Tab-separated table of C-alpha atoms (C1' of nucleotides) in Angstrom:
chain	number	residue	atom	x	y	z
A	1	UNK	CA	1.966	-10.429	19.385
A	2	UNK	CA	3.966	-7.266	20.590
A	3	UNK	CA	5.341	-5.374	17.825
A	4	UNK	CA	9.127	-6.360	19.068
A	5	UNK	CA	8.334	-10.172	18.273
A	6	UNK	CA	6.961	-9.292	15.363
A	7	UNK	CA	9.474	-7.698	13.854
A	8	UNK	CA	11.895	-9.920	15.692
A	9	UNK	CA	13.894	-6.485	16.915
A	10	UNK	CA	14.820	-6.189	20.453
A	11	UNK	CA	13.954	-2.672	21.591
A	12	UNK	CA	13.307	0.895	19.625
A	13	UNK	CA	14.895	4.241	20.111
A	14	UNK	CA	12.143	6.090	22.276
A	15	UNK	CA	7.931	5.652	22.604
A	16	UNK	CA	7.588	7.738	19.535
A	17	UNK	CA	9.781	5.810	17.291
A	18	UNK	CA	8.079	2.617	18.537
A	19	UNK	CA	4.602	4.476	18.476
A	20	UNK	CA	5.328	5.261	14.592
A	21	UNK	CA	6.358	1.883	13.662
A	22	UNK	CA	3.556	0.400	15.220
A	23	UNK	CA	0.933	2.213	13.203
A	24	UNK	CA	2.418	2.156	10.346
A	25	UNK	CA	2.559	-1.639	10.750
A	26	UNK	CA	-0.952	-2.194	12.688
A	27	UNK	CA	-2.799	-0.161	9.612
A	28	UNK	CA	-1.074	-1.804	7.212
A	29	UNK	CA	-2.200	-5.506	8.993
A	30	UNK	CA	-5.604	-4.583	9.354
A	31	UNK	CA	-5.522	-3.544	5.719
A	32	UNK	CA	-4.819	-6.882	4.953
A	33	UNK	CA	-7.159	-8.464	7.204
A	34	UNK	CA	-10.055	-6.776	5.442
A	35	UNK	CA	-8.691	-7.417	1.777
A	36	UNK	CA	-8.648	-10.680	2.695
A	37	UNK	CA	-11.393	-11.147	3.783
A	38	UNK	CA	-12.651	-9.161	0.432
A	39	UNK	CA	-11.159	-10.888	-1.647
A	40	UNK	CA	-13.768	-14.052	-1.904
A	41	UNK	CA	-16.279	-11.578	-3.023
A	42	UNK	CA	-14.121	-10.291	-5.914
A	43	UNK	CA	-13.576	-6.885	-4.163
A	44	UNK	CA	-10.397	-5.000	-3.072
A	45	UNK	CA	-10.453	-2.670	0.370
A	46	UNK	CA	-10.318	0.280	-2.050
A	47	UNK	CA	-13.306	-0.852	-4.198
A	48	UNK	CA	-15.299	-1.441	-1.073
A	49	UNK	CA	-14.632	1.950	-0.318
A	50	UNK	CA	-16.176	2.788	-3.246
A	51	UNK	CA	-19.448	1.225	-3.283
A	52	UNK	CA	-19.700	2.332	0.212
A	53	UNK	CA	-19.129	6.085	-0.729
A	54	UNK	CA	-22.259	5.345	-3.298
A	55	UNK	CA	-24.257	4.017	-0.837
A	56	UNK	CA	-24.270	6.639	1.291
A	57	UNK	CA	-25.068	8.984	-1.889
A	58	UNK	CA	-27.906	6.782	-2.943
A	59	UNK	CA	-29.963	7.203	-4.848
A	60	UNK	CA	-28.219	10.298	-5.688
A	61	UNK	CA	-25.146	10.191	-8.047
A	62	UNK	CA	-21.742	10.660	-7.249
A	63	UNK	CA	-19.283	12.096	-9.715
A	64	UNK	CA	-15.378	11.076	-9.645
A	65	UNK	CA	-14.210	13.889	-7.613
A	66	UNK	CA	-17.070	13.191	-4.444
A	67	UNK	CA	-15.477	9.904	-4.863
A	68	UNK	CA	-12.268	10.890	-4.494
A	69	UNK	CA	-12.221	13.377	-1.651
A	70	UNK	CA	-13.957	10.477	0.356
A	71	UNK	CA	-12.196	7.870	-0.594
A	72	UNK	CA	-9.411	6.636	2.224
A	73	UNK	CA	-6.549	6.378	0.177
A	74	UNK	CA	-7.040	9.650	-2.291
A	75	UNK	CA	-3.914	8.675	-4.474
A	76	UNK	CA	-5.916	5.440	-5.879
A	77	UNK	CA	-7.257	6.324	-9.708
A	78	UNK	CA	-10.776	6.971	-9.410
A	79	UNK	CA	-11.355	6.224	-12.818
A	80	UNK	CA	-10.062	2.651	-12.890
A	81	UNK	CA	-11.488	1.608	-10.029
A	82	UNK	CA	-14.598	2.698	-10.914
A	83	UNK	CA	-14.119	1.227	-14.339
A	84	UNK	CA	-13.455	-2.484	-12.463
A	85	UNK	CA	-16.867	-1.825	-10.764
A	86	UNK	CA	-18.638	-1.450	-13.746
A	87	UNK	CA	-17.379	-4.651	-15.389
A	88	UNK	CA	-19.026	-6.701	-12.461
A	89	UNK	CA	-22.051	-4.271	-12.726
A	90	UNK	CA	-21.991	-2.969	-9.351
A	91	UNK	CA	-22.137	0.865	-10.459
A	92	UNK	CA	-23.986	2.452	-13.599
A	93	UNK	CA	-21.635	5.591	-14.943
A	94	UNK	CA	-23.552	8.303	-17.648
A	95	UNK	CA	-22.179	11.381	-18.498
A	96	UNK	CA	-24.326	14.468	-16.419
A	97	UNK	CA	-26.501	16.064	-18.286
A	98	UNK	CA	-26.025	20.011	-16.819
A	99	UNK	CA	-22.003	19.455	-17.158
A	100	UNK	CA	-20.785	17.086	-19.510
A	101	UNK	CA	-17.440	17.210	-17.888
A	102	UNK	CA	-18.857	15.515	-14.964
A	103	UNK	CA	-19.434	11.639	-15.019
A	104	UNK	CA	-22.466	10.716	-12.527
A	105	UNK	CA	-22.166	6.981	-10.598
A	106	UNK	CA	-24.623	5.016	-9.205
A	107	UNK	CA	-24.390	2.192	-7.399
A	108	UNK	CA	-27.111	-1.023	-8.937
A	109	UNK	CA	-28.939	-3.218	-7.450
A	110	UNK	CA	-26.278	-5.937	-7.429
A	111	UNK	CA	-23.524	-3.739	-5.706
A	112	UNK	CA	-26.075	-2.879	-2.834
A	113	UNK	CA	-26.756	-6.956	-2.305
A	114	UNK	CA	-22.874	-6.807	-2.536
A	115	UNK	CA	-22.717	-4.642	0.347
A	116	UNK	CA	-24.692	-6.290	2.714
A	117	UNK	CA	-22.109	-9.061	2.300
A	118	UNK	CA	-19.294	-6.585	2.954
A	119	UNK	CA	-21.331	-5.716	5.821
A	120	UNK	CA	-21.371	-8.968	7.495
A	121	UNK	CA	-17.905	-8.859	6.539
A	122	UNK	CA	-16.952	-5.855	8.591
A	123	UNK	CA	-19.050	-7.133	11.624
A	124	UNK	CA	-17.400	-9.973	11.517
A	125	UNK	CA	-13.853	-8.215	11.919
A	126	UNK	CA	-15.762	-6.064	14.887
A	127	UNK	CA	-16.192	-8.536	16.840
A	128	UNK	CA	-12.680	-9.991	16.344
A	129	UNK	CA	-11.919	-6.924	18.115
A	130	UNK	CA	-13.877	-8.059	21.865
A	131	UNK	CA	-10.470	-7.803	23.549
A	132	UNK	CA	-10.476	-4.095	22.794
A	133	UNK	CA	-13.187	-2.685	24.963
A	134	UNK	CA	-15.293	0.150	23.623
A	135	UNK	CA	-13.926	2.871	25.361
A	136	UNK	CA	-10.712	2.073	24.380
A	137	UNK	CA	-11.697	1.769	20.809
A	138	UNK	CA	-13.373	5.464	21.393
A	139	UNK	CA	-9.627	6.180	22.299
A	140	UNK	CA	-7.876	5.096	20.075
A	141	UNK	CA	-9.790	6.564	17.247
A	142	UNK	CA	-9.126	9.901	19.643
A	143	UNK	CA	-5.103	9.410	19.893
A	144	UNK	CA	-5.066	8.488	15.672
A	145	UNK	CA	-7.319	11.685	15.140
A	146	UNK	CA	-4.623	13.745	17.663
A	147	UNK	CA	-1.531	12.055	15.780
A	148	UNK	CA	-2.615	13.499	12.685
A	149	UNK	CA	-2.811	17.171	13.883
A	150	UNK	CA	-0.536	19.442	13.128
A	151	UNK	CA	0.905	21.982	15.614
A	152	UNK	CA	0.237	26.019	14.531
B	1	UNK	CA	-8.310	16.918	11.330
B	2	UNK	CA	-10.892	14.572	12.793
B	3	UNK	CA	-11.748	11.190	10.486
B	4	UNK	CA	-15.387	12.643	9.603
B	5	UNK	CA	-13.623	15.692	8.249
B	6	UNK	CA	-10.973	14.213	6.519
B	7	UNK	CA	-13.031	11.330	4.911
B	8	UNK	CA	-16.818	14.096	4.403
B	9	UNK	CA	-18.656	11.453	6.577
B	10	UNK	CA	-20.937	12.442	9.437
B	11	UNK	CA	-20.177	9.319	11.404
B	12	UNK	CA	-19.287	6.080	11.940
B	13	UNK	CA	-21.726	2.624	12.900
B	14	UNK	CA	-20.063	2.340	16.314
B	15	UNK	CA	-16.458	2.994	17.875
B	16	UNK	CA	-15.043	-0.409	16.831
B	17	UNK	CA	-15.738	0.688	13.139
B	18	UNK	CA	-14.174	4.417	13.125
B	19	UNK	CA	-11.212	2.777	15.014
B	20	UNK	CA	-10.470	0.159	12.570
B	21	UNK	CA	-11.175	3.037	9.680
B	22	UNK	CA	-8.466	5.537	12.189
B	23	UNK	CA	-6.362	2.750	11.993
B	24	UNK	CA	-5.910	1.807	8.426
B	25	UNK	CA	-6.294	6.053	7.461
B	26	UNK	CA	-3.976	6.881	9.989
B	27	UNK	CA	-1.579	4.285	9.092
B	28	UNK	CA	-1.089	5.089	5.459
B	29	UNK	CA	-1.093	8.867	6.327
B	30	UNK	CA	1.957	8.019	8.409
B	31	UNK	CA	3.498	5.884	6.096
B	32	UNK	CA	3.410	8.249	3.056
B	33	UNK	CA	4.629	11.103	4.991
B	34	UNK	CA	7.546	9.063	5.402
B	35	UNK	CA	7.951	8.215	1.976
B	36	UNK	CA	7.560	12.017	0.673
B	37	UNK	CA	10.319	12.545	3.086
B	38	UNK	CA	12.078	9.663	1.840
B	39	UNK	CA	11.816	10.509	-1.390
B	40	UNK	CA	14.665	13.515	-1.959
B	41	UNK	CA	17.048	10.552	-0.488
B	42	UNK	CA	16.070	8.214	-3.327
B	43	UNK	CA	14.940	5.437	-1.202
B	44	UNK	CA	11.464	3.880	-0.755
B	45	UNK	CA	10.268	3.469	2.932
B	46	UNK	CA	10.353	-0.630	2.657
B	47	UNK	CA	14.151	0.038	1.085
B	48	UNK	CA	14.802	1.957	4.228
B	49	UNK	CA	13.328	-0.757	6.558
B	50	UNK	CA	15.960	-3.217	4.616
B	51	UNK	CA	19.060	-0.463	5.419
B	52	UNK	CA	17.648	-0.831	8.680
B	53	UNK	CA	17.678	-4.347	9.232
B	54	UNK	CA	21.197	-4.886	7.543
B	55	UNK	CA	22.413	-2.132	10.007
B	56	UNK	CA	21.392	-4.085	12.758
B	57	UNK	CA	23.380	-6.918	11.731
B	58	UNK	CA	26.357	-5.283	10.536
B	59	UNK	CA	29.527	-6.188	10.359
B	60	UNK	CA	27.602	-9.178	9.810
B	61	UNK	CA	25.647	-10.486	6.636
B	62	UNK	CA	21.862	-10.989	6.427
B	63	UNK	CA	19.870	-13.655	4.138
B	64	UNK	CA	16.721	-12.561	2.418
B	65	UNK	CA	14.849	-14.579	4.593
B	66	UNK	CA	16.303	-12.884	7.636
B	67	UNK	CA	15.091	-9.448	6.222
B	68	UNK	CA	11.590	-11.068	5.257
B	69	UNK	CA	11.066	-11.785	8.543
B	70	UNK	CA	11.617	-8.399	9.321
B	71	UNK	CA	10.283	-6.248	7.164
B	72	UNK	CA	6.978	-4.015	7.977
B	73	UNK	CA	5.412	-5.333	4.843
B	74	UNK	CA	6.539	-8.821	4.751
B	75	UNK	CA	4.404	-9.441	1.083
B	76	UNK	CA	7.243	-7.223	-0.585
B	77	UNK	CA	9.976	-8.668	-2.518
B	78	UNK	CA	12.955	-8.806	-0.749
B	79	UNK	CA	15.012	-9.972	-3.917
B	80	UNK	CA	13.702	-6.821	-6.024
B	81	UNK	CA	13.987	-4.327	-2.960
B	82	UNK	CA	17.551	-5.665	-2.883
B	83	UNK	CA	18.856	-5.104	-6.437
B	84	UNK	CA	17.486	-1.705	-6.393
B	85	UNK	CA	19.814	-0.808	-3.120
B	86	UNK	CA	22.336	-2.607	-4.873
B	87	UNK	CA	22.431	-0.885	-8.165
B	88	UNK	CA	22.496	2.274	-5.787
B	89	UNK	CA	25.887	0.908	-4.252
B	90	UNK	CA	24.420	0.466	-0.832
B	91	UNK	CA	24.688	-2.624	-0.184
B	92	UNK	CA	26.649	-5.420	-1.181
B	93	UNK	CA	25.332	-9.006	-2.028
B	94	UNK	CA	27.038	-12.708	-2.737
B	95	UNK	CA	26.601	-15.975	-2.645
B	96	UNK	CA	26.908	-17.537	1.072
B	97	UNK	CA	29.721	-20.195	0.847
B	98	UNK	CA	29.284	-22.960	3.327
B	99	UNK	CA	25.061	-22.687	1.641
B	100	UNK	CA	25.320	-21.954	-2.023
B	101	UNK	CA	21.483	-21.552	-1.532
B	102	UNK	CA	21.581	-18.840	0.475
B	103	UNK	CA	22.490	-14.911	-0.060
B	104	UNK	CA	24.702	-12.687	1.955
B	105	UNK	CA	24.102	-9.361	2.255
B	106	UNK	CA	25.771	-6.582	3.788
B	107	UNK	CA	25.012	-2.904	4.179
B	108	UNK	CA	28.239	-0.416	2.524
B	109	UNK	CA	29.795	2.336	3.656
B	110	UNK	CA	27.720	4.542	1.374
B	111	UNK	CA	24.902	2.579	2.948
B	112	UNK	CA	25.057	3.588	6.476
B	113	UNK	CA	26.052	7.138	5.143
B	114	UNK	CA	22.947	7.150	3.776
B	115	UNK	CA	21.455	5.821	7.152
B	116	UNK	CA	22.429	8.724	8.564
B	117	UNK	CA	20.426	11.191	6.955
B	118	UNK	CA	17.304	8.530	6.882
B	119	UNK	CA	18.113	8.827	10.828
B	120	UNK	CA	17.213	13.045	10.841
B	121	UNK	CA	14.037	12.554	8.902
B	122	UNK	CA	12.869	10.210	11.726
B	123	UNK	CA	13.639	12.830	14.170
B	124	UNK	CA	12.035	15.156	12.244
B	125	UNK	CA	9.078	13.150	12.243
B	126	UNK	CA	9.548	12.341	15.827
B	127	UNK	CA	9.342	15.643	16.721
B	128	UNK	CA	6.341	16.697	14.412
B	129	UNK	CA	4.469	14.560	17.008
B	130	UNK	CA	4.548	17.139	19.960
B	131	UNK	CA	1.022	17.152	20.286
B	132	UNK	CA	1.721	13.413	21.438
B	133	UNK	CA	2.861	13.320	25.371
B	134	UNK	CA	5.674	11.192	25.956
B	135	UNK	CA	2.703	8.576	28.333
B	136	UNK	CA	0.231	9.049	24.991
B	137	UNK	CA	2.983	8.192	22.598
B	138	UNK	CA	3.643	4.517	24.767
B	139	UNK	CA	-0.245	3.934	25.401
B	140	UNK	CA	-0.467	3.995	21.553
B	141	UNK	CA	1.885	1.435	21.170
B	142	UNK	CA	0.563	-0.452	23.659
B	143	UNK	CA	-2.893	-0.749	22.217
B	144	UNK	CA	-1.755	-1.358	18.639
B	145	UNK	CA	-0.270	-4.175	19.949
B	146	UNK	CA	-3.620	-5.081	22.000
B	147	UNK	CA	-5.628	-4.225	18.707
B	148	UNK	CA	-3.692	-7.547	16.900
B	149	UNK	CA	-4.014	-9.508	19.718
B	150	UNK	CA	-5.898	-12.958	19.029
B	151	UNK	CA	-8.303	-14.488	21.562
B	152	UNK	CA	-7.965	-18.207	22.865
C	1	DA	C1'	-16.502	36.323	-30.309
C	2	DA	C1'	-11.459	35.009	-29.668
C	3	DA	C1'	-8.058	33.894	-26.472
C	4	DC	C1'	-6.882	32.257	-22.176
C	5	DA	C1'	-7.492	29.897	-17.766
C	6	DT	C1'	-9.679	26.492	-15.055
C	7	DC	C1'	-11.954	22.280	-14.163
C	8	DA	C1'	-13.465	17.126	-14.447
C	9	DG	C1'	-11.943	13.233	-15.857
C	10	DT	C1'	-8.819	10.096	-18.610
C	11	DT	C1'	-4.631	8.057	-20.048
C	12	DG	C1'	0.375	6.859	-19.843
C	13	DT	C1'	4.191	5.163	-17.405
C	14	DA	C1'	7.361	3.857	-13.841
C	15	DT	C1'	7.317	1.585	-9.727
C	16	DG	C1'	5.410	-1.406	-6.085
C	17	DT	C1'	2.532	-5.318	-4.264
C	18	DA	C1'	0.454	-10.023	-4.151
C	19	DC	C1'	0.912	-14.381	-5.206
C	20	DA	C1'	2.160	-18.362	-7.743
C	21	DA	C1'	5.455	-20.989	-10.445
C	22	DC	C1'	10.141	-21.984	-11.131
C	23	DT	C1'	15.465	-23.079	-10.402
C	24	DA	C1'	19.127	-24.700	-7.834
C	25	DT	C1'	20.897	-26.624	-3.720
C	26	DA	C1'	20.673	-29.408	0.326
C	27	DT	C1'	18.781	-33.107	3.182
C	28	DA	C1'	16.336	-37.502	3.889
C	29	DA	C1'	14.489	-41.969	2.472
C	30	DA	C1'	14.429	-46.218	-0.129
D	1	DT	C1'	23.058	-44.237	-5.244
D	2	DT	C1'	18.893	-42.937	-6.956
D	3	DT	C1'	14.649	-40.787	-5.910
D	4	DA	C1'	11.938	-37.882	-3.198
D	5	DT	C1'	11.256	-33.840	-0.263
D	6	DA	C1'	12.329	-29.481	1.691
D	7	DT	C1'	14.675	-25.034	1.534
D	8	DA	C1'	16.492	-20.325	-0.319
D	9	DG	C1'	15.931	-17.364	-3.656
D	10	DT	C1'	14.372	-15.789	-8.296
D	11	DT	C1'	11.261	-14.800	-11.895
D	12	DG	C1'	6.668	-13.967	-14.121
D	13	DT	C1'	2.412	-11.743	-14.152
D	14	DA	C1'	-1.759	-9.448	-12.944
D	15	DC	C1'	-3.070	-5.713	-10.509
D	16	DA	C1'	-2.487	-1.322	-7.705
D	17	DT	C1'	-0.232	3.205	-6.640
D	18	DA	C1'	2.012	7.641	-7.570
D	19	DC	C1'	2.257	11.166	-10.333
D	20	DA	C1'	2.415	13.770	-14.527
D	21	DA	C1'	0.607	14.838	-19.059
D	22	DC	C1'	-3.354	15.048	-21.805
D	23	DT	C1'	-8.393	15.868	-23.658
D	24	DG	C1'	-12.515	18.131	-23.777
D	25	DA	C1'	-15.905	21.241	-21.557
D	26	DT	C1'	-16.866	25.421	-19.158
D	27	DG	C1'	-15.831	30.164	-17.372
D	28	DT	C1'	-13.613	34.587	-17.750
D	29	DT	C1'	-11.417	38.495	-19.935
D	30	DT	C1'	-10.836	41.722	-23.328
DNA sequence: AAACATCAGTTGTATGTACAACTATATAAA
DNA sequence: TTTATATAGTTGTACATACAACTGATGTTT
C-alpha cells in the first residue's frame, strides 16, 4: 500500500519529506512484523538481537558493553534485557575473573535451539520479500547506508 | 557509516537480510534524530505527527479515530498523546455534539505557532540529506513502498 | 599509599508502547 | 420498549526506552 493511503494524506511537501516519512514508517512496520512474529517464542526484536550477538561470540563470552555497541537499538538497557534472558535460561552471566567489573555472557544450550527457531523465523520474513528482487534489496541496503552519512 | 560498521558485524546471510536489518536501523536512526531535534520544542515526534494531522484539518475538528488512522505509529495512544498537547495549550478538545461519543479536537493558535518552528527542523533535516539526489530521494520512497507490498 | 579519575555495569525514574478491559453512547433486533 | 450489538474513547497494566545518578573496581598521579 503506498505510503499516501496509508497514512490517508494526499501528497507531501517534496521527495525528501516523503522519503523521510517513509522510512521512518517502513522500519518501524517491519519492526513490528518481526516482533510479531517473536512474540510466540517469548522473545522481543531486541532480545533476539541479543542472543544473536552471543551467537556470533560463541563459545566466547560477551560482556555488556560488546553487547551494547552491537546491539541495533544502543539506547535499550543491556542489563535488563539480559536479565529477562536469564530467567528463561537462554544466557549464563558470571562475573570475569581478570576484571571483576566486567560481567561475561554466554549464550546455553537452550537459547542456541531458540535461535534456530528465530532463524526459520527470519527466513520466513525473506521470502515474504520475493517481490523485492535481489539487486534491489542490494540497493536499498546501499541508499539506507548513504542516508545515514553525513556530509564533511 | 556502513551497517557492518555501525552494528561490528562482518556481514550479513544474504541481501534480503542486511536490507531488512538497513531498514529497521535506519529507520529508528531517522526517527530519533527527529526526536533529539524535537526535543528543545517540548514535543515528542508522535505529538508532532498529531499537530500535523489536526493542521491538516483545521479550521476543522478531528476525532481520535481520525488521527489513529493517521498516525506513523498507529499502536500509540491517541487519548494520552492528546492530553499531553492539551495540558501544553495546543490544542483544544470537547465533546462532539450531534455524537456525544465522539471527541473534537482542534489545533490552537499556540499550536500552529508551534508548527512553525517543528516546520524548520524538517528543513533542517531535509537538507542534512544532500548526499541524497533529488531521483535517489523518490526511488527510496518508491521501494519502501514496494518493500510492504503483499503478494496475491 | 592516598587521592582522584575513569570504567563497567546497575539502578531509579519519567515517559512511551502494546494490548486488553472497561464506560458511555448509539444503533438494531426482538 | 427492552435487550442485544456495535462504536468512540478511556483507563489499567505490564513492559520497554531514554537518560541520569549511583556503586564498585581499576588505573593514574603525586
Amino acid at each position: 500500500m503506498k505510503l499516501e493511503d496509508e497514512l490517508k494524506q494526499k501528497s507531501f511537501k517534496n521527495p525528501y519529506h516523503r522519503m523521510m516519512v517513509n522510512v521512518m514508517f517502513t522500519g518501524n512496520w517491519l519492526m513490528k512484523e518481526l516482533s510479531c512474529q517473536l512474540k510466540p517464542l517469548g522473545l522481543s526484536s531486541q532480545q533476539n538481537n541479543v542472543l544473536g550477538i552471543l551467537r556470533g561470540q560463541y563459545p566466547n563470552p560477551a560482556t555488556l558493553g560488546l553487547i551494547q555497541e552491537r546491539m541495533m537499538d544502543r539506547d535499550s538497557n543491556a542489563t535488563r534485557l539480559v536479565d529477562k534472558l536469564l530467567e528463561k535460561g537462554l544466557v549464563t552471566r558470571c562475573q570475569c575473573s581478570h576484571n571483576r567489573r566486567q560481567v561475561d555472557i554466554v549464550i546455553t544450550e537452550k537459547g542456541l535451539e531458540l535461535l534456530k527457531e528465530t532463524d526459520k523465523i527470519i527466513q520466513g520474513l525473506e521470502d515474504r520479500f520475493k517481490q523485492i528482487a535481489p539487486e534491489e534489496a542490494t540497493l536499498i541496503g546501499e541508499l539506507m547506508d548513504k542516508l545515514r552519512e553525513r556530509e564533511a
